[in-house]
């Protein structure tokens, strides 16, 4: 029943739960998804990532994608937060301001004390930035960072 | 004892029905007959008690273990999952050409396909920020530094997808 | 007045998030208990319980209401557990009772878990649905999509096997 049920997931969830937004209170909702991309073995695509399939398929050449972890938090402007990323890494995100419909924020991906990425970005509301490459298990990690303010 | 209990059923017959008796799955009349037998027959009573103890011990073991679990974060993490994935991934529709998985290959693929524009590809430049770059109307990278051996910044214009790709090759990991 | 599962399912289908939350909170412990029994590991039970509810939400439109919502949910949970073990190749782990208080009951708990872990997933599911959740044979047969006679024989076999292994502590 699992396999058959899954393609429905994204469509259904979207229709169902798009209504509520935790960010209404005035902060910014930051979503961090850690995806494990692997090669070899039976191709598999995590149904929870179905909305990103075209991007993954065209940008990368891994046979399988699995959402390992997903965290969504509402942050206040100027408030930093740390998100745990598989492999003992962590992501520090500090939203700075909303200007021209873009959420500007500082994003740091750290491994131990080592910054793999330290970047100042401006993401369009509902935009997604991908940070990928760190090795994880048999594959690599692709971290998707999204922000929305509605 | 078995003889005393024989209200129409032998011990062997009763034995086969003990599971069903314990689980309340017998019809009323048979239920009564088994009950009567068990109250008068020690071996059958012992068998039934064994089944009851097993039921208790399995139920208690799992029950106790679950009782100690704090479910306060159970719904919030489901909510985050069902909510977050869909919302943040939205708006990334459309299609692009193929790319590959390391910065170098990515660069090559981009040159070939010309669909994706590489904004920057720089190696061995830890902690030296690239110039502020406008990537596309979806994401703007103002500064970027990295301790990794190589970093590629990719932008695919059709879907406005931006990728910061870190290569750990050359670090002996 | 407490709303019925059927009503909450209907509201969830209409996009009522609170209704789904109520369903989750109403059934989380029961689902968790079965999965803990199936997988013998709290982290795995947590993960698969979450997956069970997400999966339930995803295919809620397939819930026709012939069986009760909880029966339907158990079915998903058992499938998720079987899948989890098959897929991730996690052998059933022992040690659920690590968190129980008394040392003596801990020891018994560990032995019970070890014994359950030896059963096949089908026998394990049958015994848990019966002994922990108190489901009737009819309900178990719906959860496991098998005949009532099969439930009967699975339970009988599972009990015999558990009794043999736990002989001295029963
Ligand atoms: Zn007898």
XYZ file of N, CA and C in Angstrom, chain B residues 6-167:
486
model
N -15.404 -33.162 33.171
C -15.903 -33.469 31.835
C -17.383 -33.151 31.680
N -17.650 -31.878 31.514
C -19.013 -31.475 31.191
C -19.121 -31.428 29.686
N -18.876 -32.545 29.050
C -18.996 -32.611 27.601
C -17.702 -32.364 26.860
N -16.586 -32.088 27.553
C -15.325 -31.804 26.856
C -14.148 -32.447 27.557
N -13.236 -32.974 26.751
C -12.020 -33.556 27.329
C -10.981 -32.458 27.515
N -9.951 -32.770 28.301
C -8.862 -31.815 28.506
C -8.239 -31.431 27.174
N -8.058 -32.421 26.311
C -7.439 -32.126 25.025
C -8.265 -31.143 24.216
N -9.568 -31.351 24.257
C -10.463 -30.417 23.536
C -10.383 -29.010 24.138
N -10.365 -28.984 25.457
C -10.322 -27.693 26.143
C -9.013 -26.964 25.846
N -7.940 -27.735 25.893
C -6.615 -27.164 25.656
C -6.563 -26.388 24.344
N -7.183 -26.972 23.338
C -7.175 -26.318 22.021
C -7.950 -25.016 22.009
N -8.859 -24.905 22.968
C -9.721 -23.718 22.968
C -9.263 -22.632 23.934
N -8.169 -22.906 24.659
C -7.783 -21.961 25.707
C -7.400 -20.575 25.173
N -6.690 -20.553 24.043
C -6.349 -19.266 23.434
C -7.617 -18.464 23.169
N -8.562 -19.139 22.522
C -9.800 -18.469 22.148
C -10.606 -18.071 23.379
N -10.526 -18.918 24.392
C -11.237 -18.613 25.637
C -10.662 -17.340 26.257
N -9.356 -17.302 26.362
C -8.687 -16.148 26.944
C -9.005 -14.878 26.148
N -9.076 -15.027 24.841
C -9.285 -13.858 23.982
C -10.757 -13.512 23.794
N -11.619 -14.285 24.458
C -13.050 -13.997 24.346
C -13.601 -14.225 22.954
N -13.027 -15.199 22.274
C -13.433 -15.409 20.881
C -14.335 -16.636 20.711
N -14.827 -17.175 21.819
C -15.713 -18.335 21.709
C -17.154 -17.881 21.835
N -18.023 -18.668 21.242
C -19.425 -18.300 21.420
C -19.849 -18.657 22.853
N -20.861 -17.998 23.315
C -21.225 -18.019 24.733
C -21.300 -19.410 25.363
N -21.892 -20.353 24.627
C -22.072 -21.669 25.238
C -20.752 -22.386 25.452
N -19.911 -22.331 24.433
C -18.598 -22.974 24.543
C -17.775 -22.280 25.621
N -17.918 -20.991 25.681
C -17.220 -20.188 26.689
C -17.549 -20.737 28.079
N -18.828 -20.947 28.310
C -19.264 -21.433 29.626
C -18.715 -22.823 29.909
N -18.747 -23.668 28.884
C -18.270 -25.032 29.068
C -16.793 -25.042 29.432
N -16.016 -24.234 28.701
C -14.578 -24.174 28.987
C -14.353 -23.613 30.391
N -15.078 -22.570 30.722
C -14.929 -21.950 32.043
C -15.195 -22.967 33.140
N -16.226 -23.722 32.946
C -16.604 -24.726 33.934
C -15.506 -25.766 34.079
N -14.987 -26.196 32.929
C -13.927 -27.203 32.927
C -12.694 -26.673 33.675
N -12.323 -25.487 33.345
C -11.104 -24.907 33.911
C -11.199 -24.758 35.429
N -12.353 -24.383 35.912
C -12.478 -24.220 37.363
C -12.375 -25.543 38.097
N -12.581 -26.616 37.367
C -12.559 -27.915 38.040
C -11.353 -28.763 37.682
N -10.525 -28.277 36.769
C -9.416 -29.111 36.288
C -8.106 -28.363 36.441
N -7.274 -28.833 37.363
C -6.036 -28.121 37.663
C -5.082 -27.997 36.481
N -4.806 -29.082 35.757
C -3.872 -28.932 34.630
C -4.347 -27.877 33.623
N -5.608 -27.899 33.305
C -6.117 -26.918 32.330
C -6.081 -25.516 32.919
N -6.369 -25.418 34.211
C -6.326 -24.121 34.868
C -4.899 -23.550 34.813
N -3.916 -24.451 35.044
C -2.518 -24.018 35.013
C -2.144 -23.514 33.615
N -2.630 -24.215 32.608
C -2.333 -23.780 31.239
C -2.920 -22.397 30.958
N -4.135 -22.218 31.422
C -4.784 -20.929 31.212
C -4.039 -19.820 31.949
N -3.621 -20.130 33.170
C -2.886 -19.122 33.937
C -1.566 -18.757 33.253
N -0.967 -19.761 32.641
C 0.267 -19.499 31.892
C 0.028 -18.502 30.774
N -1.089 -18.693 30.067
C -1.428 -17.769 28.983
C -1.721 -16.372 29.522
N -2.399 -16.341 30.670
C -2.719 -15.038 31.273
C -1.456 -14.301 31.692
N -0.523 -15.048 32.277
C 0.729 -14.409 32.713
C 1.519 -13.876 31.518
N 1.489 -14.651 30.447
C 2.189 -14.192 29.247
C 1.562 -12.886 28.751
N 0.241 -12.871 28.747
C -0.460 -11.669 28.305
C -0.066 -10.472 29.180
N -0.042 -10.709 30.497
C 0.307 -9.619 31.417
C 1.728 -9.128 31.191
N 2.632 -10.087 31.076
C 4.033 -9.685 31.017
C 4.339 -8.955 29.704
N 3.736 -9.404 28.611
C 3.950 -8.714 27.331
C 3.306 -7.325 27.383
N 2.084 -7.293 27.854
C 1.375 -6.015 27.951
C 2.101 -5.030 28.857
N 2.561 -5.520 30.010
C 3.236 -4.630 30.964
C 4.575 -4.134 30.435
N 5.325 -5.028 29.829
C 6.647 -4.640 29.328
C 6.521 -3.494 28.339
N 5.653 -3.686 27.358
C 5.495 -2.647 26.339
C 4.815 -1.421 26.954
N 3.791 -1.686 27.756
C 3.064 -0.585 28.381
C 3.967 0.303 29.218
N 4.825 -0.307 30.030
C 5.749 0.466 30.879
C 6.717 1.281 30.033
N 7.215 0.638 28.988
C 8.188 1.338 28.139
C 7.543 2.543 27.458
N 6.305 2.386 27.029
C 5.629 3.495 26.356
C 5.269 4.596 27.357
N 4.937 4.174 28.573
C 4.537 5.155 29.592
C 5.643 6.155 29.880
N 6.869 5.742 29.674
C 7.984 6.635 29.982
C 8.346 7.577 28.839
N 7.656 7.399 27.717
C 7.987 8.250 26.570
C 7.251 9.584 26.675
N 7.956 10.647 26.437
C 7.356 11.971 26.452
C 6.891 12.318 25.037
N 5.594 12.457 24.878
C 5.044 12.682 23.548
C 4.869 14.172 23.213
N 5.413 15.020 24.076
C 5.202 16.457 23.868
C 5.668 16.924 22.492
N 6.718 16.320 21.991
C 7.251 16.762 20.700
C 6.748 15.927 19.522
N 5.817 15.041 19.817
C 5.390 14.131 18.756
C 4.623 14.862 17.657
N 3.551 15.512 18.046
C 2.776 16.244 17.043
C 3.577 17.385 16.417
N 4.275 18.198 17.219
C 5.022 19.290 16.583
C 5.965 18.823 15.478
N 6.606 17.680 15.672
C 7.522 17.299 14.600
C 6.778 16.733 13.397
N 5.613 16.132 13.620
C 4.802 15.724 12.459
C 4.332 16.974 11.720
N 3.857 17.933 12.483
C 3.355 19.169 11.877
C 4.445 19.841 11.059
N 5.639 19.885 11.632
C 6.743 20.533 10.927
C 7.018 19.810 9.622
N 6.944 18.508 9.689
C 7.275 17.743 8.499
C 6.237 17.907 7.389
N 4.995 17.687 7.730
C 3.970 17.763 6.685
C 3.817 19.179 6.165
N 4.055 20.103 7.020
C 3.898 21.500 6.701
C 5.059 22.036 5.890
N 6.226 21.825 6.447
C 7.429 22.453 5.928
C 7.813 22.007 4.548
N 7.843 20.734 4.332
C 8.324 20.226 3.055
C 7.572 20.873 1.912
N 6.273 20.778 2.012
C 5.460 21.264 0.920
C 5.624 22.768 0.698
N 5.622 23.493 1.790
C 5.619 24.943 1.652
C 6.912 25.491 1.062
N 8.019 24.991 1.579
C 9.267 25.606 1.149
C 9.716 25.105 -0.211
N 9.222 23.955 -0.583
C 9.637 23.433 -1.888
C 8.786 24.004 -3.008
N 7.766 24.680 -2.630
C 6.838 25.201 -3.612
C 7.514 26.253 -4.483
N 7.071 26.395 -5.642
C 7.614 27.446 -6.482
C 8.859 27.021 -7.229
N 9.218 25.773 -7.101
C 10.382 25.290 -7.834
C 9.912 24.318 -8.907
N 9.218 24.832 -9.848
C 8.733 23.935 -10.898
C 9.600 24.032 -12.135
N 9.205 23.374 -13.197
C 9.924 23.515 -14.465
C 11.029 22.507 -14.664
N 11.796 22.701 -15.720
C 12.832 21.722 -16.006
C 14.117 22.361 -16.523
N 15.191 21.692 -16.253
C 16.499 22.159 -16.714
C 17.272 21.000 -17.321
N 18.408 21.315 -17.884
C 19.282 20.298 -18.440
C 20.139 19.644 -17.374
N 20.864 18.652 -17.800
C 21.645 17.867 -16.836
C 22.872 18.594 -16.314
N 23.151 18.317 -15.100
C 24.366 18.773 -14.447
C 24.973 17.554 -13.782
N 26.110 17.725 -13.201
C 26.672 16.576 -12.497
C 27.025 16.937 -11.073
N 27.864 16.138 -10.458
C 27.904 16.229 -9.023
C 29.150 16.816 -8.383
N 30.151 17.109 -9.127
C 31.265 17.809 -8.508
C 31.467 19.116 -9.251
N 32.088 20.074 -8.593
C 32.218 21.386 -9.222
C 32.831 21.322 -10.608
N 33.874 20.519 -10.749
C 34.540 20.477 -12.044
C 33.621 19.943 -13.120
N 32.976 18.846 -12.780
C 32.068 18.255 -13.755
C 30.903 19.194 -14.004
N 30.490 19.824 -12.933
C 29.399 20.773 -13.083
C 29.790 21.852 -14.077
N 31.004 22.360 -13.928
C 31.455 23.407 -14.831
C 31.447 22.911 -16.271
N 31.940 21.686 -16.458
C 31.974 21.131 -17.803
C 30.575 20.970 -18.371
N 29.710 20.451 -17.548
C 28.345 20.236 -18.010
C 27.684 21.555 -18.369
N 27.991 22.553 -17.598
C 27.380 23.849 -17.858
C 27.870 24.426 -19.171
N 29.163 24.283 -19.408
C 29.717 24.791 -20.648
C 29.046 24.113 -21.829
N 28.828 22.833 -21.675
C 28.236 22.081 -22.769
C 26.768 22.429 -22.962
N 26.076 22.476 -21.910
C 24.630 22.624 -22.029
C 24.189 24.078 -22.182
N 24.930 24.955 -21.618
C 24.626 26.375 -21.700
C 23.262 26.756 -21.145
N 22.748 25.879 -20.364
C 21.457 26.189 -19.766
C 21.674 26.790 -18.387
N 22.723 26.322 -17.782
C 23.013 26.752 -16.429
C 24.165 27.737 -16.483
N 24.093 28.751 -15.687
C 25.215 29.671 -15.661
C 25.977 29.537 -14.360
N 27.243 29.269 -14.474
C 28.063 29.208 -13.277
C 28.464 30.621 -12.919
N 28.137 30.997 -11.733
C 28.481 32.349 -11.336
C 29.922 32.386 -10.833
N 30.297 31.381 -10.126
C 31.655 31.368 -9.616
C 32.117 29.953 -9.343
N 33.349 29.721 -9.595
C 33.957 28.452 -9.252
C 35.377 28.748 -8.815
N 35.623 28.561 -7.590
C 36.967 28.902 -7.136
C 37.481 27.838 -6.184
N 38.776 27.634 -6.288
C 39.405 26.553 -5.542
C 40.422 27.077 -4.557
N 40.606 26.333 -3.516
C 41.656 26.650 -2.547
C 41.664 28.122 -2.134
N 40.521 28.595 -1.907
C 40.451 29.991 -1.491
C 39.649 30.125 -0.208
N 40.053 29.378 0.776
C 39.284 29.452 2.006
C 39.293 30.856 2.562
N 38.166 31.247 3.053
C 38.030 32.500 3.796
C 38.265 33.750 2.957
N 38.348 33.591 1.656
C 38.438 34.799 0.839
C 37.098 34.988 0.134
N 36.392 35.997 0.487
C 35.049 36.142 -0.086
C 35.098 36.523 -1.552
N 34.206 35.953 -2.314
C 34.089 36.379 -3.710
C 33.379 37.731 -3.738
N 33.415 38.409 -4.854
C 32.700 39.681 -4.910
C 31.203 39.443 -4.745
N 30.501 40.382 -4.196
C 29.058 40.235 -4.060
C 28.445 39.918 -5.417
N 27.558 38.992 -5.419
C 27.030 38.521 -6.683
C 25.511 38.456 -6.653
N 24.930 38.979 -7.666
C 23.493 38.771 -7.806
C 23.320 37.504 -8.634
N 22.691 36.532 -8.045
C 22.583 35.265 -8.743
C 21.382 35.239 -9.674
N 20.244 35.481 -9.130
C 19.043 35.562 -9.955
C 17.977 36.233 -9.107
N 16.773 36.269 -9.621
C 15.764 36.975 -8.838
C 15.213 36.152 -7.674
N 15.722 34.937 -7.534
C 15.269 34.085 -6.445
C 16.215 34.198 -5.239
N 17.477 34.146 -5.545
C 18.484 34.155 -4.489
C 19.600 35.120 -4.857
N 20.011 35.904 -3.900
C 21.156 36.766 -4.139
C 22.217 36.406 -3.108
N 23.426 36.135 -3.577
C 24.517 35.832 -2.668
C 25.355 37.099 -2.511
N 25.398 37.605 -1.321
C 26.176 38.824 -1.098
C 27.633 38.505 -0.805
N 27.850 37.618 0.119
C 29.224 37.197 0.396
C 29.212 35.699 0.606
N 30.353 35.096 0.345
C 30.433 33.665 0.594
C 31.878 33.305 0.890
N 32.096 32.681 2.015
C 33.433 32.188 2.325
C 33.310 30.724 2.675
N 34.425 30.022 2.516
C 34.368 28.597 2.833
C 35.734 28.078 3.223
N 35.696 27.110 4.083
C 36.909 26.448 4.516
C 37.126 25.172 3.697
N 36.210 24.895 2.798
C 36.305 23.674 1.997
C 37.280 23.901 0.839
N 37.867 22.812 0.329
C 38.838 22.948 -0.750
C 38.261 23.604 -2.004
N 37.019 23.333 -2.292
C 36.443 23.927 -3.493
C 34.969 24.200 -3.294
N 34.565 25.304 -3.870
C 33.147 25.646 -3.765
C 32.665 26.088 -5.136
N 31.492 25.616 -5.507
C 30.909 26.089 -6.761
C 29.567 26.721 -6.462
N 29.327 27.780 -7.157
C 28.039 28.435 -7.011
C 27.315 28.284 -8.334
N 26.173 27.653 -8.277
C 25.455 27.362 -9.511
C 24.100 28.030 -9.494
N 23.736 28.477 -10.644
C 22.400 29.013 -10.737
C 21.783 28.520 -12.022
N 20.634 27.970 -11.896
C 19.950 27.466 -13.080
C 18.785 28.417 -13.309
N 18.813 29.082 -14.439
C 17.902 30.212 -14.602
C 16.442 29.827 -14.834
N 16.218 28.714 -15.496
C 14.831 28.372 -15.806
C 13.995 28.199 -14.541
N 14.598 27.604 -13.538
C 13.825 27.365 -12.314
C 14.311 28.213 -11.149
N 15.259 29.082 -11.432
C 15.783 29.922 -10.358
C 16.336 29.116 -9.189
N 16.926 28.012 -9.515
C 17.495 27.198 -8.444
C 18.955 27.571 -8.249
N 19.311 27.816 -7.012
C 20.688 28.171 -6.706
C 21.305 27.110 -5.816
N 22.507 26.719 -6.167
C 23.183 25.684 -5.391
C 24.573 26.161 -5.008
N 24.893 26.028 -3.739
C 26.280 26.205 -3.312
C 26.826 24.798 -3.147
N 27.817 24.470 -3.944
C 28.313 23.100 -3.903
C 29.724 23.069 -3.327
N 29.896 22.236 -2.315
C 31.181 22.155 -1.632
C 31.855 20.858 -2.031
N 33.073 20.940 -2.443
C 33.802 19.708 -2.721
C 34.810 19.482 -1.621
